[in-house]
Short mmCIF file of C-alpha atoms in Angstrom, two decimals:
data_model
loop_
_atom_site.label_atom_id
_atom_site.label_comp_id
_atom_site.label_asym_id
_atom_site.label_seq_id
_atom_site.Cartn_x
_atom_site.Cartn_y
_atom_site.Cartn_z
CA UNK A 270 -1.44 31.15 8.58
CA UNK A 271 -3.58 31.53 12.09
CA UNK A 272 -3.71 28.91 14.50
CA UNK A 273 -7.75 28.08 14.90
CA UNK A 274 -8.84 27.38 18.59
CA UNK A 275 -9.47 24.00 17.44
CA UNK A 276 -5.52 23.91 16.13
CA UNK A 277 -4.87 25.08 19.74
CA UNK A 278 -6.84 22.28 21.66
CA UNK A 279 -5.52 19.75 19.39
CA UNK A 280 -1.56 20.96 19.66
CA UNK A 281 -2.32 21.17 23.60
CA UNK A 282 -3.21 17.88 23.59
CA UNK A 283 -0.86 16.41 21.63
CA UNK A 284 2.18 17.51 24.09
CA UNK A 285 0.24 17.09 27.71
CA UNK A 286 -0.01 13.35 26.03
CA UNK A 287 3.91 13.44 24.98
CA UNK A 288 4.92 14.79 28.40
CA UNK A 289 7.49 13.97 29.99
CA UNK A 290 8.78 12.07 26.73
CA UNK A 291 8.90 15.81 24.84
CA UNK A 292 12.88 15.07 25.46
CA UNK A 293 12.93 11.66 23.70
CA UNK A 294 10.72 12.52 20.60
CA UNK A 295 13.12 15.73 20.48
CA UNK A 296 16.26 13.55 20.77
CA UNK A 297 14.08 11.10 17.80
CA UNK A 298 13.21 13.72 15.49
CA UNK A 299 16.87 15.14 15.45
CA UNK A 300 18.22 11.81 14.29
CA UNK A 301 15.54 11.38 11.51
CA UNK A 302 16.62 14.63 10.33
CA UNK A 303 20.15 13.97 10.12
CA UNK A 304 20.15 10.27 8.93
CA UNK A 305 16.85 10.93 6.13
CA UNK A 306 18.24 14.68 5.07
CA UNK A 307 22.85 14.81 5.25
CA UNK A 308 22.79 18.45 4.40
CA UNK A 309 21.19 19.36 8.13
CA UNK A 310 24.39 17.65 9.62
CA UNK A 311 26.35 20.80 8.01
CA UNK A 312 24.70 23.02 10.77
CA UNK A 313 26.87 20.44 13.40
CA UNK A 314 30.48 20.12 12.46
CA UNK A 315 30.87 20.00 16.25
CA UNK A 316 28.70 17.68 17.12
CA UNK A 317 29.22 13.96 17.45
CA UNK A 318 26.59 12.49 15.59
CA UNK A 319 26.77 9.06 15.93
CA UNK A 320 23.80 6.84 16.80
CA UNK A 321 22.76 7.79 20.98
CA UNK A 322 25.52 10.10 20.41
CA UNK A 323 24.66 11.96 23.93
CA UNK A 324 24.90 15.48 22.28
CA UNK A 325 22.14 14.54 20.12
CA UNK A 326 20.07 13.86 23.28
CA UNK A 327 20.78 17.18 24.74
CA UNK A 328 19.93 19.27 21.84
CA UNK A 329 17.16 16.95 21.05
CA UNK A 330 16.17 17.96 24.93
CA UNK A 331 16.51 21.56 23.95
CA UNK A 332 14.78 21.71 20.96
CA UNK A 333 11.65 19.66 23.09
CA UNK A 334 11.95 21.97 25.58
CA UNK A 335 11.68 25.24 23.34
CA UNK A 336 8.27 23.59 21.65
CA UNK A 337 6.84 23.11 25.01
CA UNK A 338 7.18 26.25 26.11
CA UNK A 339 5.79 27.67 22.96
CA UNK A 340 2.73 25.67 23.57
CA UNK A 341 2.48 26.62 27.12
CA UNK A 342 2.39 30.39 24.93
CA UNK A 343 0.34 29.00 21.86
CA UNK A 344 -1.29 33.02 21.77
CA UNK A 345 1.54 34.57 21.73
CA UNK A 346 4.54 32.72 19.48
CA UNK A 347 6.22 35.37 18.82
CA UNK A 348 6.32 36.93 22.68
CA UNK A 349 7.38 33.05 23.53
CA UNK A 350 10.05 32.53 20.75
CA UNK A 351 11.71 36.06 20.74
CA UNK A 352 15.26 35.24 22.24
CA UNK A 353 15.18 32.01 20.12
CA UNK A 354 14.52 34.18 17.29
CA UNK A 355 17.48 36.63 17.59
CA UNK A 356 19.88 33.69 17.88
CA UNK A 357 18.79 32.07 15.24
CA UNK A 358 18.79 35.38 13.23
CA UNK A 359 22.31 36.74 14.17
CA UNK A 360 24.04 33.70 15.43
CA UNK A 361 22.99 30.59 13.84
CA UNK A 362 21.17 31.63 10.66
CA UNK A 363 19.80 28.23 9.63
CA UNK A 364 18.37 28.58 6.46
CA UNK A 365 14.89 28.25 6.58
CA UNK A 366 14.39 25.31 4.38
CA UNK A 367 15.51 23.09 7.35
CA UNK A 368 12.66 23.95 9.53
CA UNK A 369 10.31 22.45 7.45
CA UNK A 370 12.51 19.43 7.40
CA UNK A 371 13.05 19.07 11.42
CA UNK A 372 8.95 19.54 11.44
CA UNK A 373 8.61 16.76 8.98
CA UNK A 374 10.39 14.59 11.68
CA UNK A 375 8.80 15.18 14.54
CA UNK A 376 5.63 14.50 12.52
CA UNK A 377 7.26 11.01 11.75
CA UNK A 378 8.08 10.76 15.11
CA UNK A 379 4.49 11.30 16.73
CA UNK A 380 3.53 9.07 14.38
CA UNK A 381 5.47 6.21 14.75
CA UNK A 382 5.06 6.05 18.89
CA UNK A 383 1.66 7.71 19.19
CA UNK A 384 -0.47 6.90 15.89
CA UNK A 385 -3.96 7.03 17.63
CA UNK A 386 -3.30 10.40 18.54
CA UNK A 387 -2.47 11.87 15.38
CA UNK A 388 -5.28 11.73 13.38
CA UNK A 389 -6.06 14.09 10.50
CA UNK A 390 -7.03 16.75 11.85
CA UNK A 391 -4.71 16.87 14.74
CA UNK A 392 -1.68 16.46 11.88
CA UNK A 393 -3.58 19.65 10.31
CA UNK A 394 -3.46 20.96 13.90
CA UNK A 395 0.87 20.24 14.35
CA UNK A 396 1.96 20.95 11.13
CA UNK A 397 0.64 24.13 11.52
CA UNK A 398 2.10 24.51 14.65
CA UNK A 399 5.14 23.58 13.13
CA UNK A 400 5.53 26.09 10.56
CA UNK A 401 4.13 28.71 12.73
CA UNK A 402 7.16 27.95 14.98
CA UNK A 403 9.60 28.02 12.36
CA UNK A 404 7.84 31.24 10.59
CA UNK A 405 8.74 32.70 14.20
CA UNK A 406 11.97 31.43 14.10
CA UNK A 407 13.18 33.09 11.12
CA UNK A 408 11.07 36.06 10.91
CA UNK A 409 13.85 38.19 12.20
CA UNK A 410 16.50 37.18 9.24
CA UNK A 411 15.53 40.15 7.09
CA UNK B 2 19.89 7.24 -12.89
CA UNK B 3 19.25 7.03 -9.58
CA UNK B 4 21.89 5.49 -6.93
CA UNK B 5 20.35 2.97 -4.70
CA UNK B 6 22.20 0.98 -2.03
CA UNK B 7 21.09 -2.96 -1.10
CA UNK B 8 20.53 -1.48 2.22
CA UNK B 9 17.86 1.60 0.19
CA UNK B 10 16.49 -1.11 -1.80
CA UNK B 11 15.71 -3.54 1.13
CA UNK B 12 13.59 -1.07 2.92
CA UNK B 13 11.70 -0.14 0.24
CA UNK B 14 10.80 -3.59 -1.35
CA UNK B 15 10.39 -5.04 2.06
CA UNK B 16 7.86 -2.46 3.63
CA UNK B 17 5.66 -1.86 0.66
CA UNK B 18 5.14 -5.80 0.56
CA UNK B 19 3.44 -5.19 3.67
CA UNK B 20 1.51 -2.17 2.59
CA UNK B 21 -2.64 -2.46 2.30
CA UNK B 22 -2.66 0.01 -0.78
CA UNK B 23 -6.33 0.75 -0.37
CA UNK B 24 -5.95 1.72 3.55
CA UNK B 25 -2.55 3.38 3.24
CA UNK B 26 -3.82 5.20 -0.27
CA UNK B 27 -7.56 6.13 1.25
CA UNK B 28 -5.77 7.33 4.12
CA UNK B 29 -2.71 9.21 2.86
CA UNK B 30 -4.81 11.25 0.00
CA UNK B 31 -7.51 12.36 2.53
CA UNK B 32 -4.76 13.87 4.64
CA UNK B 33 -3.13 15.58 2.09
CA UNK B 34 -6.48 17.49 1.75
CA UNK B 35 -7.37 17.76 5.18
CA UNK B 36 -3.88 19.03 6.00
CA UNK B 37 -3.38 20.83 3.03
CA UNK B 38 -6.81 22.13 1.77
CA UNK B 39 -6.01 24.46 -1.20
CA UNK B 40 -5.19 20.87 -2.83
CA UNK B 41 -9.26 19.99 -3.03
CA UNK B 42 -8.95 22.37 -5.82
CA UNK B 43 -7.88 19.23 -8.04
CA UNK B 44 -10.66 17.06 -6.35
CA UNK B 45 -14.39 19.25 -6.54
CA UNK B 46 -16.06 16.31 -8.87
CA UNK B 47 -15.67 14.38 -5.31
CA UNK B 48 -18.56 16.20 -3.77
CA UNK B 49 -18.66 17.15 0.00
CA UNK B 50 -15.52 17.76 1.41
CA UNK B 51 -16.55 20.62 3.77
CA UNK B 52 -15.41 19.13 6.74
CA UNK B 53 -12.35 16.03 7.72
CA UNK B 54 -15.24 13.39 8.36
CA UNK B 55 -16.79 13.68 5.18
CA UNK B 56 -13.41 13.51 3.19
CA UNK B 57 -12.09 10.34 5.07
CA UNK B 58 -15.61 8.68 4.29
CA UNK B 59 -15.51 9.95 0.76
CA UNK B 60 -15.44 6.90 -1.28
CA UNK B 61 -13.86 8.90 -4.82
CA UNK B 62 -11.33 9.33 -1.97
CA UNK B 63 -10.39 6.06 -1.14
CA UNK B 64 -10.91 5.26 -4.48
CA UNK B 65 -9.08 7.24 -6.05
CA UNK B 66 -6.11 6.95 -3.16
CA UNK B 67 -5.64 3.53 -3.58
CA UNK B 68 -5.25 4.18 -7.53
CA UNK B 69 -2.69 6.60 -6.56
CA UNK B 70 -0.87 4.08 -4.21
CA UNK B 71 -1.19 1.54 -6.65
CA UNK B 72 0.33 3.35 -9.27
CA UNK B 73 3.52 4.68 -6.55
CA UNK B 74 4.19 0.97 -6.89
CA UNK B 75 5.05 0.81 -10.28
CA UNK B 76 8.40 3.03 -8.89
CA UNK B 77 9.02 0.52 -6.10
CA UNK B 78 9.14 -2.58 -8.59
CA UNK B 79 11.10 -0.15 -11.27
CA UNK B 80 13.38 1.73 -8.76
CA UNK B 81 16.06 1.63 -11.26
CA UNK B 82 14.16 3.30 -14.35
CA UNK B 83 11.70 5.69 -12.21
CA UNK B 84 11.89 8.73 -14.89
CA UNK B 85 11.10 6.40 -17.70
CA UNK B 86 8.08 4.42 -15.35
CA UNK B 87 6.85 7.77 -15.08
CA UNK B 88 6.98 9.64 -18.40
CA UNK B 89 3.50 9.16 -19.37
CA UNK B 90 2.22 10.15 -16.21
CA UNK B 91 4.12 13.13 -16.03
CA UNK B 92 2.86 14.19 -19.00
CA UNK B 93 -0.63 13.52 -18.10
CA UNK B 94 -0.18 15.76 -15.07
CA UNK B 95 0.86 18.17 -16.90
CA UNK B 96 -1.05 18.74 -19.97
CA UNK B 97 -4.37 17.14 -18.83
CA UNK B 98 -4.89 17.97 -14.93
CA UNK B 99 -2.34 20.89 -14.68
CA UNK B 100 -1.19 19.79 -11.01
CA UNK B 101 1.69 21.88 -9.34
CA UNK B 102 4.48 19.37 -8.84
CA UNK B 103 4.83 20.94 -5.63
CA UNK B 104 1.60 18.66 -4.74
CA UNK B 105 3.55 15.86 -5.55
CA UNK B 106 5.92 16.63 -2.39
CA UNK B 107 3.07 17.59 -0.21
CA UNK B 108 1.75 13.76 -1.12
CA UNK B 109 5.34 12.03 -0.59
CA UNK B 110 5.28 13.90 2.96
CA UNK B 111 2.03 12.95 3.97
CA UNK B 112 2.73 9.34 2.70
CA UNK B 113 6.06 9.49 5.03
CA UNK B 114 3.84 9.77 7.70
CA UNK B 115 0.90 7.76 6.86
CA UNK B 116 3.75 4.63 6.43
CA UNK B 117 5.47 5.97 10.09
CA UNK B 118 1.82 5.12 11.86
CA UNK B 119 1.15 1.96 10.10
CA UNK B 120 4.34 0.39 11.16
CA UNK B 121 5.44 2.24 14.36
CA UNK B 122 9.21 1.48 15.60
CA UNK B 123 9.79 -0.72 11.96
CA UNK B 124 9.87 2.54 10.41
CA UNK B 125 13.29 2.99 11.41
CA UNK B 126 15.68 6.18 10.48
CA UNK B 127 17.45 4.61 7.71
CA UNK B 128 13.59 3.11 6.83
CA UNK B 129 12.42 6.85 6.58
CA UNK B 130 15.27 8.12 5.13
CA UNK B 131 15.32 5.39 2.14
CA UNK B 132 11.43 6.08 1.52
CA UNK B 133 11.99 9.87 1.76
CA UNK B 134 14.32 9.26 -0.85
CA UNK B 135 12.11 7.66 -3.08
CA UNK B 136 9.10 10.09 -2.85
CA UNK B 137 11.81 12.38 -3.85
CA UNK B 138 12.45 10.86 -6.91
CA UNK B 139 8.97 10.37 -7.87
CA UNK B 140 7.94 13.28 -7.57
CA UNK B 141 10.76 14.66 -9.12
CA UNK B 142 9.94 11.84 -12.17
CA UNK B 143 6.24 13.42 -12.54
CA UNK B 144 7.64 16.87 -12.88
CA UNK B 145 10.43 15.36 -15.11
CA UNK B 146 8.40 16.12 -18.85
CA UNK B 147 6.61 19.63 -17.62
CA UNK B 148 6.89 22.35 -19.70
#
């Protein structure tokens, strides 16, 4: 699946309107996972999950972080995601079912706090941003 | 038999009372073939849908969205006899339009959405998570009699 240039405006746009909230929706998007599908809480047996639970809002932070910065490299995912790749290869191997599900999330996330923006074609746009990312992500497993 | 709490059953019946089935249908069907467009491969009686405008203004679109909506409702006001609700339906699916289920979980994820920008902070975590559920389980109830 190939980003378009039109995918790449739209994704762009997306985030530069997100901005400085990229944390929040991060922080949002982790919750919804972990409330709407149990089986992604297995991947944080050290984690206090708890509702505001302030480890949620730093890996939420992280996780925000790691898609803005493979925006700010939309041409080159792979170049961007490398390091993130490895670790998720050799160190945290989570199956790649769950992407999809964290992507689903932050979907319902944009949506919920920012419907104008997401319009058909820039949900087209992210959620094939969003499986390019985890495509990256977990291309090194095997 | 599916397992649903008061808590489940409260966010279900309560947000789909406030649901516009022909907006929310229209809507959530055109996305699931503007976001997903091998699925227009069900749809090519509807005429144009080169491009995103023309399938959003498609009126077999809307149409036939709100007949799908309409007919999702059946499971919310039989939550506790989906598979049976469904049977018939399932079957049509199968024999008569030969639809992948998997379409049926691209729909119930597009739907998630579509309901997450109609209501905004109302669709809460445990709001998602109780209508995730339930696209789960109908789709899983229109695959139920494939074979």
């Amino acid at each position: 699946m190939v980003l378009s240039a039109a995918d790449k405006t739209n994704v762009k746009n997306v985030f530069a309107k997100i901005g400085g909230q990229a944390d929040e929706y991060g922080a949002d998007a982790l919750e919804r996972m972990f409330v709407t599908y149990p089986q992604t809480k297995t991947y944080f047996p050290h984690f206090d999950l708890a509702k505001g639970s302030a480890q949620v809002k730093g890996h939420g932070k992280k996780v925000a972080g790691a898609l803005v910065e493979a925006v700010n490299h939309i041409d080159d995912l792979s170049g961007a995601l490398s390091k993130l790749s490895d670790l998720h290869a050799q160190k945290l191997r989570v199956d790649p079912v769950n992407f999809k599900l964290l992507g689903q999330c932050f979907l319902v996330v944009v949506a919920t706090r920012n419907p104008a923006l997401l319009t058909p074609e820039v949900h087209a746009s992210l959620d094939k941003f969003l499986c390019a990312v985890g495509t990256v992500l977990t291309a090194k497993y095997r | 038999m599916v397992n649903w709490t008061d808590e489940e059953k409260q966010h279900i019946t309560s947000l789909w009372s406030k649901v516009d089935v022909t907006k929310c249908g229209g809507d959530a069907l055109a996305r699931l073939l503007i976001v997903y467009p091998w699925t227009q491969r069900f749809f090519t009686k509807f005429g144009d849908m080169s491009n995103s405008g023309n399938i959003i203004g498609n009126n077999n679109v809307v149409n036939h969205g709100r007949r799908v909506l309409t007919s999702f409702g059946d499971a919310v006001t039989n939550l506790d006899s989906i598979k049976k609700s469904f049977a018939s339906l399932s079957k049509l699916h199968c024999e008569k339009l030969h639809v992948d289920p998997e379409n049926f979980r691209l729909l119930g994820d597009i739907l998630i959405v579509v309901l997450a920008s109609h209501f905004g902070k109302d669709f809460t975590p445990a709001c998602q998570a109780a209508w995730q559920k339930l696209v789960r389980v109908v789709a899983h109830a229109l695959a139920k009699e494939y074979h």
